[in-house]
Tab-separated table of C-alpha atoms in Angstrom:
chain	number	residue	atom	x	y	z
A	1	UNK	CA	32.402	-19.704	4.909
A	2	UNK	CA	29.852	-22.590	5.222
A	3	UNK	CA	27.227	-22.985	1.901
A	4	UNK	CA	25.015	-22.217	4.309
A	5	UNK	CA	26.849	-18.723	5.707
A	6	UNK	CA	26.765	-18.513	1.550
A	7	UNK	CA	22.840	-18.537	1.900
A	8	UNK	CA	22.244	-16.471	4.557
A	9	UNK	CA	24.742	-13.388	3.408
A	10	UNK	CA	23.090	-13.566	-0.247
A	11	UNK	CA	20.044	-13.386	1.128
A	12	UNK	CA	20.676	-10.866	3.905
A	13	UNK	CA	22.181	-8.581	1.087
A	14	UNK	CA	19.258	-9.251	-1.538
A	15	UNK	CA	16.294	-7.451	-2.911
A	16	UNK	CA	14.127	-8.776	-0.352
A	17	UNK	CA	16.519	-8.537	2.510
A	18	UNK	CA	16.264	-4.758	0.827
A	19	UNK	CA	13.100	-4.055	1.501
A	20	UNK	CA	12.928	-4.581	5.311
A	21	UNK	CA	15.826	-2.243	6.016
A	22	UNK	CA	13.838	0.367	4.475
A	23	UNK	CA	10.925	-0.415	6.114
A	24	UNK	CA	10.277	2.652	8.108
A	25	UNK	CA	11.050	4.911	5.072
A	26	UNK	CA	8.123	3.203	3.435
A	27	UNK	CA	6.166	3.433	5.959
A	28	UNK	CA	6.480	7.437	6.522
A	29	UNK	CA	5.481	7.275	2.541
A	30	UNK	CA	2.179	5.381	3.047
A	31	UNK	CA	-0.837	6.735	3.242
A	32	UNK	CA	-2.427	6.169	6.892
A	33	UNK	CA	-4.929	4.112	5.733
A	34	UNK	CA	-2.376	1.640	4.550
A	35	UNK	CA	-1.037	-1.236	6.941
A	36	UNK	CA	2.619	-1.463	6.684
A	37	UNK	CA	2.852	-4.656	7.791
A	38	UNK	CA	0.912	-6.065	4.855
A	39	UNK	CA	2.358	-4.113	2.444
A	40	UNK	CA	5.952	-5.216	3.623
A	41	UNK	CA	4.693	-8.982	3.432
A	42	UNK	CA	3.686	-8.179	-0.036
A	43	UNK	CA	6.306	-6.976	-1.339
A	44	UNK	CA	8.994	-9.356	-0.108
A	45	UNK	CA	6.386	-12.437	-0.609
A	46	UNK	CA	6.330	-11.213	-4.975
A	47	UNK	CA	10.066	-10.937	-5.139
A	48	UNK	CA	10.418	-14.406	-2.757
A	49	UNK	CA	8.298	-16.495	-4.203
A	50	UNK	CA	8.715	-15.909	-8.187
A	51	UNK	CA	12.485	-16.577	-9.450
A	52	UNK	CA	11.845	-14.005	-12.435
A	53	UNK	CA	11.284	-11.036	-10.395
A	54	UNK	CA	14.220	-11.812	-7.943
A	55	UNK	CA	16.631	-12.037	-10.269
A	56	UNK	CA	15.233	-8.349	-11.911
A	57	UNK	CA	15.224	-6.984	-8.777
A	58	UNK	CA	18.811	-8.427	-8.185
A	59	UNK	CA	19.787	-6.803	-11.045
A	60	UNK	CA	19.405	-2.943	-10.146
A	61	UNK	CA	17.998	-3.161	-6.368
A	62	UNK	CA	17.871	0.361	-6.299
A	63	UNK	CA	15.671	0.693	-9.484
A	64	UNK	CA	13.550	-1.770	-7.732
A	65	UNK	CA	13.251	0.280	-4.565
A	66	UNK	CA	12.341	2.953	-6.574
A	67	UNK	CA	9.443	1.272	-7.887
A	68	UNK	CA	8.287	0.129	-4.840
A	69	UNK	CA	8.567	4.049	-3.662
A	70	UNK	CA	5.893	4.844	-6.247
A	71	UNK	CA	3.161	2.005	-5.080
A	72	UNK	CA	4.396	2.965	-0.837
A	73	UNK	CA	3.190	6.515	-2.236
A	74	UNK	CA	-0.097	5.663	-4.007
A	75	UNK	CA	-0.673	3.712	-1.389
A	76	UNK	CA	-1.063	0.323	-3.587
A	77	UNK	CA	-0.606	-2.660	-2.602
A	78	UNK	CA	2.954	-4.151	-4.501
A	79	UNK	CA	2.557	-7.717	-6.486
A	80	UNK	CA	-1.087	-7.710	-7.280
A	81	UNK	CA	-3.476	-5.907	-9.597
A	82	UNK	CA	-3.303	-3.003	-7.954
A	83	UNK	CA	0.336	-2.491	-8.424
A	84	UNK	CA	1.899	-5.240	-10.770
A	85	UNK	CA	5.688	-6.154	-10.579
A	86	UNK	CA	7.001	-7.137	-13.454
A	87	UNK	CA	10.850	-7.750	-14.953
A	88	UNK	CA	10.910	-5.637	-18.443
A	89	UNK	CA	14.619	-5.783	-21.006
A	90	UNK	CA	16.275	-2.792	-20.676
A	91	UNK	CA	18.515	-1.228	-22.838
A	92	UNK	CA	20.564	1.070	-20.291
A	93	UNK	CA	21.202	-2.081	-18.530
A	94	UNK	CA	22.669	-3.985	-21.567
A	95	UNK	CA	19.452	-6.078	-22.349
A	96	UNK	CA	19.198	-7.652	-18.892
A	97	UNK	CA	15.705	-7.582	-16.810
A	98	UNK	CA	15.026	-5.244	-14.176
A	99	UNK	CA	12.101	-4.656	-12.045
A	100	UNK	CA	9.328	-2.004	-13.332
A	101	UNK	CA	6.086	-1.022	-11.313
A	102	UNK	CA	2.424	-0.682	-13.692
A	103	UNK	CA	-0.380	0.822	-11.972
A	104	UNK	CA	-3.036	-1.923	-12.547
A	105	UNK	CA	-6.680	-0.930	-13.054
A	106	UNK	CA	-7.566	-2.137	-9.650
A	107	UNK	CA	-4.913	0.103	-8.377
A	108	UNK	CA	-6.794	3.018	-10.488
A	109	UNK	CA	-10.090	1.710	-9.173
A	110	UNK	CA	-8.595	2.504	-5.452
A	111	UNK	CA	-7.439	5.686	-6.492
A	112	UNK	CA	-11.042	6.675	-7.907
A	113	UNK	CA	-12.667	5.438	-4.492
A	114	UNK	CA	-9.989	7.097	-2.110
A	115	UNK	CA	-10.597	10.932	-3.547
A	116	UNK	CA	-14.023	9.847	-1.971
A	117	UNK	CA	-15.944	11.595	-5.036
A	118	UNK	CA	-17.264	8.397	-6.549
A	119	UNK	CA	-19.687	5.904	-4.629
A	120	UNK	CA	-18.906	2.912	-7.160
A	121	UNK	CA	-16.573	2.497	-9.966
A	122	UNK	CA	-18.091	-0.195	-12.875
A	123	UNK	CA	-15.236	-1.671	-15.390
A	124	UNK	CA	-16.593	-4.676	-17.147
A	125	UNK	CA	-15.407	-6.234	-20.586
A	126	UNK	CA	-18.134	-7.273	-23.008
A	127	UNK	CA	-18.285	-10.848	-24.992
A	128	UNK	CA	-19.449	-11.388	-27.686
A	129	UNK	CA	-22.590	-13.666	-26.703
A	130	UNK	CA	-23.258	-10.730	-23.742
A	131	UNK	CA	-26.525	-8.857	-24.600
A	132	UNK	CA	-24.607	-5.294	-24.187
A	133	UNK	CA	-26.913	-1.703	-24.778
A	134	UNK	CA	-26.104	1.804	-24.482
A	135	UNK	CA	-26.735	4.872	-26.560
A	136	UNK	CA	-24.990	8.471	-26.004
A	137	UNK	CA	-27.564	11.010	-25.124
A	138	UNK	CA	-30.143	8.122	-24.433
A	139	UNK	CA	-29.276	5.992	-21.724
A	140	UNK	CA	-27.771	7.115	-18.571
A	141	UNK	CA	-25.419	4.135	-17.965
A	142	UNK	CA	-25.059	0.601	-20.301
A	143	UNK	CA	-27.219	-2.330	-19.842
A	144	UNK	CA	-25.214	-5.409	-19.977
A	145	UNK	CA	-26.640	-8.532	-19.881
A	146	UNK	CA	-24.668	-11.887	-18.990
A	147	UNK	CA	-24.949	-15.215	-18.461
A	148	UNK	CA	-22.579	-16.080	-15.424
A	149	UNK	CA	-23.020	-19.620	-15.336
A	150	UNK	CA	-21.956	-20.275	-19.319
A	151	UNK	CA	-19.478	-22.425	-20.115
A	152	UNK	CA	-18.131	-19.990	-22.781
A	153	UNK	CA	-19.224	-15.829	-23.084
A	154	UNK	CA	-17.094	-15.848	-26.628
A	155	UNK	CA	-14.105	-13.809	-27.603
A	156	UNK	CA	-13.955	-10.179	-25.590
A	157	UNK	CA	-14.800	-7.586	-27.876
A	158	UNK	CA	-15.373	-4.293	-25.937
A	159	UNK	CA	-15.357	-2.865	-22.261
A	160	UNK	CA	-16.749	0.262	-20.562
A	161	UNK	CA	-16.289	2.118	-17.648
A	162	UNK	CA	-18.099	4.657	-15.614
A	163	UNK	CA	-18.654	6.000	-12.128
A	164	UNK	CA	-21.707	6.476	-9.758
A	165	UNK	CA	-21.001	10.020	-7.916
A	166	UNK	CA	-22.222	10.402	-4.887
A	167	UNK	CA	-24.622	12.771	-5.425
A	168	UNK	CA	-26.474	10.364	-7.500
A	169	UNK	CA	-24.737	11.744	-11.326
A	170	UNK	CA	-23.320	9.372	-13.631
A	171	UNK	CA	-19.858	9.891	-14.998
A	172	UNK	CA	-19.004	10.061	-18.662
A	173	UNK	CA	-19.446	6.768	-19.975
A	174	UNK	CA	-16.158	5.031	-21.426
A	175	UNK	CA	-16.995	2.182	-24.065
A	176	UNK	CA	-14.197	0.620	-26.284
A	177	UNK	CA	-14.226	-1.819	-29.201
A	178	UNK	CA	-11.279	-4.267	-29.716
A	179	UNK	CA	-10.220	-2.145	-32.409
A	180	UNK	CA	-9.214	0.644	-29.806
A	181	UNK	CA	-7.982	-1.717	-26.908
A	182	UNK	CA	-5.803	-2.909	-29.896
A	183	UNK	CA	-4.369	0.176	-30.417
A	184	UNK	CA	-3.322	0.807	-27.107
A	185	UNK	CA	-2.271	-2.416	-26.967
A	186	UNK	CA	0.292	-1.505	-30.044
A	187	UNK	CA	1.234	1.610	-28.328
A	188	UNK	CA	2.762	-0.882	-25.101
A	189	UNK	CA	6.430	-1.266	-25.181
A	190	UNK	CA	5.975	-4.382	-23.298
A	191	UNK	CA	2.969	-6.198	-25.527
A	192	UNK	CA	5.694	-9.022	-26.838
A	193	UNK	CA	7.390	-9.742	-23.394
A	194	UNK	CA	6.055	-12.990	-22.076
A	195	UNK	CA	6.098	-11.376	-18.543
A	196	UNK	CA	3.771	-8.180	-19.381
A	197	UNK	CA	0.359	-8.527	-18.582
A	198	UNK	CA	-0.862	-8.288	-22.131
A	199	UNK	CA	0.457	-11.599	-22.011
A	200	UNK	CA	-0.460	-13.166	-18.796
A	201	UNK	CA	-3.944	-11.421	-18.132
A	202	UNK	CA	-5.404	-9.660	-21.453
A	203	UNK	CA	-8.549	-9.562	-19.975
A	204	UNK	CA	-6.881	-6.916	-16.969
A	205	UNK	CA	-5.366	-5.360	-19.753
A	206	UNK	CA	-8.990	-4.339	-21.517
A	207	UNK	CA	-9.857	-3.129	-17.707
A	208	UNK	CA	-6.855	-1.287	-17.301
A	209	UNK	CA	-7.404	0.401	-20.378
A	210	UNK	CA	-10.697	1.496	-19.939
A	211	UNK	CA	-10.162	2.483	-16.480
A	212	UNK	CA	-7.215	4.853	-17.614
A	213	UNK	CA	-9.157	6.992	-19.581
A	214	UNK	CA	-11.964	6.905	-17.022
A	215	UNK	CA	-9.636	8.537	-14.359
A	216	UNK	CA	-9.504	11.058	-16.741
A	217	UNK	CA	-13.049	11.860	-16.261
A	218	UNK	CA	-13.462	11.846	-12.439
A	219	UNK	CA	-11.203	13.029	-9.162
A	220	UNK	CA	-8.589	10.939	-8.217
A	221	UNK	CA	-6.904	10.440	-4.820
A	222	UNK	CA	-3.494	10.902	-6.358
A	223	UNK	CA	-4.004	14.840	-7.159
A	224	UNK	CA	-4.106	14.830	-3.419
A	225	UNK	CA	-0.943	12.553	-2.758
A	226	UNK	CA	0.856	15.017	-5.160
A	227	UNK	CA	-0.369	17.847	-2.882
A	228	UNK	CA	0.750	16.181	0.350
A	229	UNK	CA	4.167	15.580	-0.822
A	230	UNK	CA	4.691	18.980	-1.986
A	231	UNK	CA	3.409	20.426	1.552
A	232	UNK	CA	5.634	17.701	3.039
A	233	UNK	CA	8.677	18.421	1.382
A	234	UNK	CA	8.747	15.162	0.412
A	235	UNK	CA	11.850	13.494	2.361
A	236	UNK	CA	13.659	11.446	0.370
A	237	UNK	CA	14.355	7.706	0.924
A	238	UNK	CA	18.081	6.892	1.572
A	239	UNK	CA	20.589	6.113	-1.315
A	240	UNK	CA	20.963	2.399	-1.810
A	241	UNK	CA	22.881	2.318	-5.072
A	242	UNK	CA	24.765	5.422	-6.953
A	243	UNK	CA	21.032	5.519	-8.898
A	244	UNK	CA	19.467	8.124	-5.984
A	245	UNK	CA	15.924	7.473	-4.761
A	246	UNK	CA	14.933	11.219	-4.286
A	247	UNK	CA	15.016	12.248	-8.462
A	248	UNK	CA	12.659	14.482	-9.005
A	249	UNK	CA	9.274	13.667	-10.434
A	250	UNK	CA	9.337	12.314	-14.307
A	251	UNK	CA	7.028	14.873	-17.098
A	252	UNK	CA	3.645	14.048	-17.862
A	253	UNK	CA	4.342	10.435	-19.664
A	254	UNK	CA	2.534	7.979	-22.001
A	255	UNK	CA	1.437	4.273	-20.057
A	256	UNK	CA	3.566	2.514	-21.524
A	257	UNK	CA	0.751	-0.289	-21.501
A	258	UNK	CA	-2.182	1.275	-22.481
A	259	UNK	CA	-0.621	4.121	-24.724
A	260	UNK	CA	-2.790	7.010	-22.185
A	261	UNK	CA	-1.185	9.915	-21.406
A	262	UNK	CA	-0.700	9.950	-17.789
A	263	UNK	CA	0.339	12.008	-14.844
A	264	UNK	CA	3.922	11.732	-13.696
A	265	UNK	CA	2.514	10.694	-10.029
A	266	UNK	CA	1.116	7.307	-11.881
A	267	UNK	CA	3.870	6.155	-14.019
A	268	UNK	CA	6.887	4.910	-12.148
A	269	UNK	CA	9.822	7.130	-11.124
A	270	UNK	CA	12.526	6.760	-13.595
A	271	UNK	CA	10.184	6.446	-16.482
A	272	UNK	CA	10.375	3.586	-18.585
A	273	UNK	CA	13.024	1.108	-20.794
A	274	UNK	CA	11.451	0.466	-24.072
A	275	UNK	CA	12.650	-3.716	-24.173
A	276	UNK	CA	15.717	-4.834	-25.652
A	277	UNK	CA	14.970	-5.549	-29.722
């Protein structure tokens, strides 16, 4: 066989190659608002175009699928902040990187919006040269002052969260020092992989983290994706690998990037692989 017969079989047979022969599986998990089209060129475009998450994925295809079952279900787009994909150490698979799916905070942020409760969603870190009030009790919402065009806000050293309800009301209020972020930070199994987005985008991090415990506070759309499936039956998506793509939800869980105690329907299926020491 030619090198380039080589070339076309690998890539035929890989993770991306994957992804479009269970297209229409995805697409009956989608929610209808959700173009499949996009989503598919998503998907294949993160694992294509980034060496590091091809070879992850190439490692355990079907524990990549899986993954990718949890954003097709939430509805979230794949590769971005609403759904990042990122190559963690695992231990079951002898230290080598596979693919794991985090809920990002934008994903939460879409989740907040779809249960159609909430008419905005504010997350904001604060900087230390921000002008930044609120009082429990007092004020309604926070007052945060900044100075867009600045060449330099300072270090980040809080962020908040709340929602504007359609009826007008004002969610609980979420507001975090760096002390707290920090400790959910420590909580993170990935916080020392280069790859994790602790690393590569602390500031999404703080958002994330705030967000999380917002979702707590107000309705989100996946209560009613869990409620869909469970009227639905829930078909499974077809076997891949000897790892089966129809195991049964995981128990309530801890983010394993923010330290929050989540929902199974928000953590990916399969749980997670502390890294390799």
């Amino acid at each position: 066989m030619s090198s380039i017969s080589n070339a076309i079989a690998t890539r035929d047979n890989g993770p991306a190659a994957q992804i479009e022969v269970y297209r229409d599986d995805y697409t009956a998990l989608m929610p209808s608002h959700i173009n499949p089209e996009q989503w598919i060129r998503l998907a294949t475009g993160a694992i294509r175009g980034n060496k590091d998450l091809l070879e992850a994925a190439g490692n355990d295809v079907g524990e990549f699928l899986r993954e990718l079952r949890t954003a097709a279900r939430l509805g979230l787009e794949p590769g971005t902040e609403q759904f990042y994909l990122t190559p963690r150490r695992s231990k079951k698979h002898g230290g080598r990187k596979i693919i794991k799916g985090i809920v990002g905070y934008q994903g939460i942020i879409e989740l907040i919006y779809r249960a159609g409760a909430a008419s905005s969603v504010v997350v904001e870190v604060v900087r230390e040269r921000d002008n930044f009030r609120y009082t429990p009790g007092r004020d309604e919402r926070p007052v945060h002052g900044v100075d867009w065009f600045a060449e330099d806000r300072g270090a980040l050293i809080g962020v908040y969260a709340y929602a504007v309800m359609k009826d007008g009301a004002t969610s609980k209020v979420v507001v975090l020092n760096r002390r707290q972020v920090m400790e959910a930070k420590a909580k993170s199994d990935g916080r020392n992989s280069e790859h994790s987005p602790w690393a590569t985008n602390e500031e999404s991090m703080w958002l994330k983290t705030a967000a999380r415990r917002l979702a707590k506070w107000v309705p989100t759309s996946a209560e009613r994706v869990r409620e869909q499936l469970q009227a639905q039956g829930d078909a499974p998506l077809p076997i891949v690998t000897a790892a089966p793509l129809d195991q049964a939800d995981p128990e309530p869980a801890v983010d394993t990037d923010t330290g929050e105690v989540i929902d199974g329907e928000l953590e990916p299926e399969g749980g997670w692989d502390a890294p390799a020491a």
